[in-house]
XYZ file of C-alpha atoms in Angstrom:
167
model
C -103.474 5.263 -14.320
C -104.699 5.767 -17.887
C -103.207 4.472 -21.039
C -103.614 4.771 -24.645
C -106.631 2.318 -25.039
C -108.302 3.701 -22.673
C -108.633 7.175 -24.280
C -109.617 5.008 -27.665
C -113.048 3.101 -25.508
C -113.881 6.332 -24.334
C -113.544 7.821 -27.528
C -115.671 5.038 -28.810
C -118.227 5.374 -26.178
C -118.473 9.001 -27.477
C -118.524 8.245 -30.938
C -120.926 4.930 -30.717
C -122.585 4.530 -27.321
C -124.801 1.827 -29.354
C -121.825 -0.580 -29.299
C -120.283 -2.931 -26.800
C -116.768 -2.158 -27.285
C -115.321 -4.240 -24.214
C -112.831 -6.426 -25.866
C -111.014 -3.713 -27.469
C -110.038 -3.452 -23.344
C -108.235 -6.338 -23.789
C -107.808 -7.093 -27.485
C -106.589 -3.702 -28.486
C -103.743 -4.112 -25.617
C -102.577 -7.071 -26.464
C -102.299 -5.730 -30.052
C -100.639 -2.883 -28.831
C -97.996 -4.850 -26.837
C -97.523 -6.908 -29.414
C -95.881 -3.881 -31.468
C -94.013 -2.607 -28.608
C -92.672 -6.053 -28.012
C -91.538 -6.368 -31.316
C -89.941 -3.240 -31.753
C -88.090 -4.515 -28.362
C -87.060 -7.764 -30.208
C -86.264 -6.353 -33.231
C -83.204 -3.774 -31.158
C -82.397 -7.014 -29.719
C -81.973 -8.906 -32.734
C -80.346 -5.737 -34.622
C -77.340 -5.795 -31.736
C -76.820 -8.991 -32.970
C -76.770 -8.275 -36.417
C -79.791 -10.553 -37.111
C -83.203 -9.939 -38.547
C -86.251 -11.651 -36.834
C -86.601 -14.258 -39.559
C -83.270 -15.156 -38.998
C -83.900 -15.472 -35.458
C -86.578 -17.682 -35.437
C -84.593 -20.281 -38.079
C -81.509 -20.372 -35.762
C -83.337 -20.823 -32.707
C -85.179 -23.708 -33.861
C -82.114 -25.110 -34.983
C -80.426 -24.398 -31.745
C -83.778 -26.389 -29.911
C -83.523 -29.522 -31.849
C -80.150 -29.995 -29.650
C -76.615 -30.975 -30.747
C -75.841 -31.495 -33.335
C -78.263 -28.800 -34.296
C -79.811 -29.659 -37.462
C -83.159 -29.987 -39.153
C -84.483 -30.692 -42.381
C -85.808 -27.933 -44.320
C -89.399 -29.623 -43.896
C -88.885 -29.369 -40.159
C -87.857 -26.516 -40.394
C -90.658 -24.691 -42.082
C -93.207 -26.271 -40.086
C -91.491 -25.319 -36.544
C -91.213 -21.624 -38.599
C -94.667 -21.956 -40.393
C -93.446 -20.302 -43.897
C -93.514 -21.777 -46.872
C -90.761 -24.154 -48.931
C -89.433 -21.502 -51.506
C -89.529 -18.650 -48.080
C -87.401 -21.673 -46.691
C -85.550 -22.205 -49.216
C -84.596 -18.315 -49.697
C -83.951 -18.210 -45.840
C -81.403 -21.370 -45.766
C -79.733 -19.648 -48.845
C -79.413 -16.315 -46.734
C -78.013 -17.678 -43.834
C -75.795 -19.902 -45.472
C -74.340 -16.951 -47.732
C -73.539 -15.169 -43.997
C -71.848 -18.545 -42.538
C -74.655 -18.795 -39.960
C -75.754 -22.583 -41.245
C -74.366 -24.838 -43.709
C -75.888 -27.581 -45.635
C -75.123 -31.090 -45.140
C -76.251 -33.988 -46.724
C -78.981 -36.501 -44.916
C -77.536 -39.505 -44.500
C -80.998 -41.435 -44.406
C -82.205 -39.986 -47.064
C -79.849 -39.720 -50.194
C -81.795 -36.599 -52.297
C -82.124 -34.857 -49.076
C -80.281 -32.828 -47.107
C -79.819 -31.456 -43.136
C -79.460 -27.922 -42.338
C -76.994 -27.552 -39.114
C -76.133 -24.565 -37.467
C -72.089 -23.405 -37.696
C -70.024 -22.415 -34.851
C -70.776 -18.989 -35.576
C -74.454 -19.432 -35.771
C -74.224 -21.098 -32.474
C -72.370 -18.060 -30.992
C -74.623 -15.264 -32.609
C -78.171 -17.288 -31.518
C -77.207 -17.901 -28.117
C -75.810 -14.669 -27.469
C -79.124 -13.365 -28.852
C -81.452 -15.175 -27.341
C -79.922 -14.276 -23.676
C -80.106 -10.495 -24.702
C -83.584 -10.927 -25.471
C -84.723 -12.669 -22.099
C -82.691 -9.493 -20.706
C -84.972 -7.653 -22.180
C -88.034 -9.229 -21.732
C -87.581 -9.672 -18.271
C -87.200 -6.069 -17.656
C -90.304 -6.133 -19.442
C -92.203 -8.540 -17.064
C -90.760 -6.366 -14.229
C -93.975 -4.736 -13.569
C -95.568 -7.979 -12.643
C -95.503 -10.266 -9.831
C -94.413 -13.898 -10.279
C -98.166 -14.638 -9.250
C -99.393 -12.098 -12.128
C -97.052 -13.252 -14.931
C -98.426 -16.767 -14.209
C -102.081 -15.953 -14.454
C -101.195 -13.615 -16.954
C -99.899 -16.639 -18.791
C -102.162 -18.808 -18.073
C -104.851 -16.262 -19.228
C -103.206 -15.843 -23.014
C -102.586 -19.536 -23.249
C -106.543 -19.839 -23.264
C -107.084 -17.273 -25.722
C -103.943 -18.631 -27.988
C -104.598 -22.317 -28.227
C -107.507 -22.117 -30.633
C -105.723 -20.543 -32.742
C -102.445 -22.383 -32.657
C -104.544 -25.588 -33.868
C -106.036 -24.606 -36.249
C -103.205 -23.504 -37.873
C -102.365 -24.891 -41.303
C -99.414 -26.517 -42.105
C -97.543 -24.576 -44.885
């Protein structure tokens, strides 16, 4: 079995034996999957008449638990954006009725962004679609593959996930 990057490394080889070009093996296939994952996501959040930012706002509204609410500073760092992208985003989904705004009650010039009934509805519904999907996905693996597999990326990721700035 053959796949795309393995036509590029040979290319490669072709083109510039004088270079080790071994982590495109893996590096070039995770950047690969990465687009065909979110062009999965993307149908997924279209169905539910949602764009990806707009996913990733109401789910971490929907993890902070009942009554799901977080303040826009929370909210930006679980979504890693700046305020004013924030800012615009809370404004969106409040014009569709997918949050609302509340006031903080222990804080008096701030305020609490909750998720609506609707919001609740449309995320939820959403995010079981989309482990639908990504299951299918996994299909092709074992359970004893997708946890290695895991495992694996988890090594690779963390270094980057702290050194992340905050926005």
């Amino acid at each position: 079995m053959q796949d795309e990057v393995d036509r590029l490394v040979a290319a490669w080889h072709t083109e510039r034996p004088d270079l080790d070009v071994q982590p495109l093996h893996v590096l070039s296939r995770v950047s690969r999957l990465a687009r065909h994952l979110d062009r999965a996501r993307r149908a997924v959040f279209a169905a539910h008449e949602l764009e990806s930012w707009e996913f990733d706002v109401l789910t971490a509204l929907r993890r902070a638990g009942a009554p799901y609410q977080l303040s826009p500073g929370r909210l930006l760092r679980a979504t890693l954006v700046t305020s004013g992208t924030m800012t615009n985003r809370i404004d969106r989904l409040a014009a569709t009725g997918l949050v609302e705004r509340h006031p903080d009650p222990a804080d008096k010039r701030g305020v609490l962004v909750r998720l609506t009934d609707k919001g609740l509805t449309r995320v939820d519904a959403a995010f079981a679609d989309l482990l639908d999907r990504e299951h299918e996905i996994l299909d092709a693996l074992s359970p004893a593959d997708r946890e290695t597999l895991a495992n694996l990326l988890r090594t690779l990721l963390v270094p980057f996930d702290t050194d992340v700035p905050l926005p």
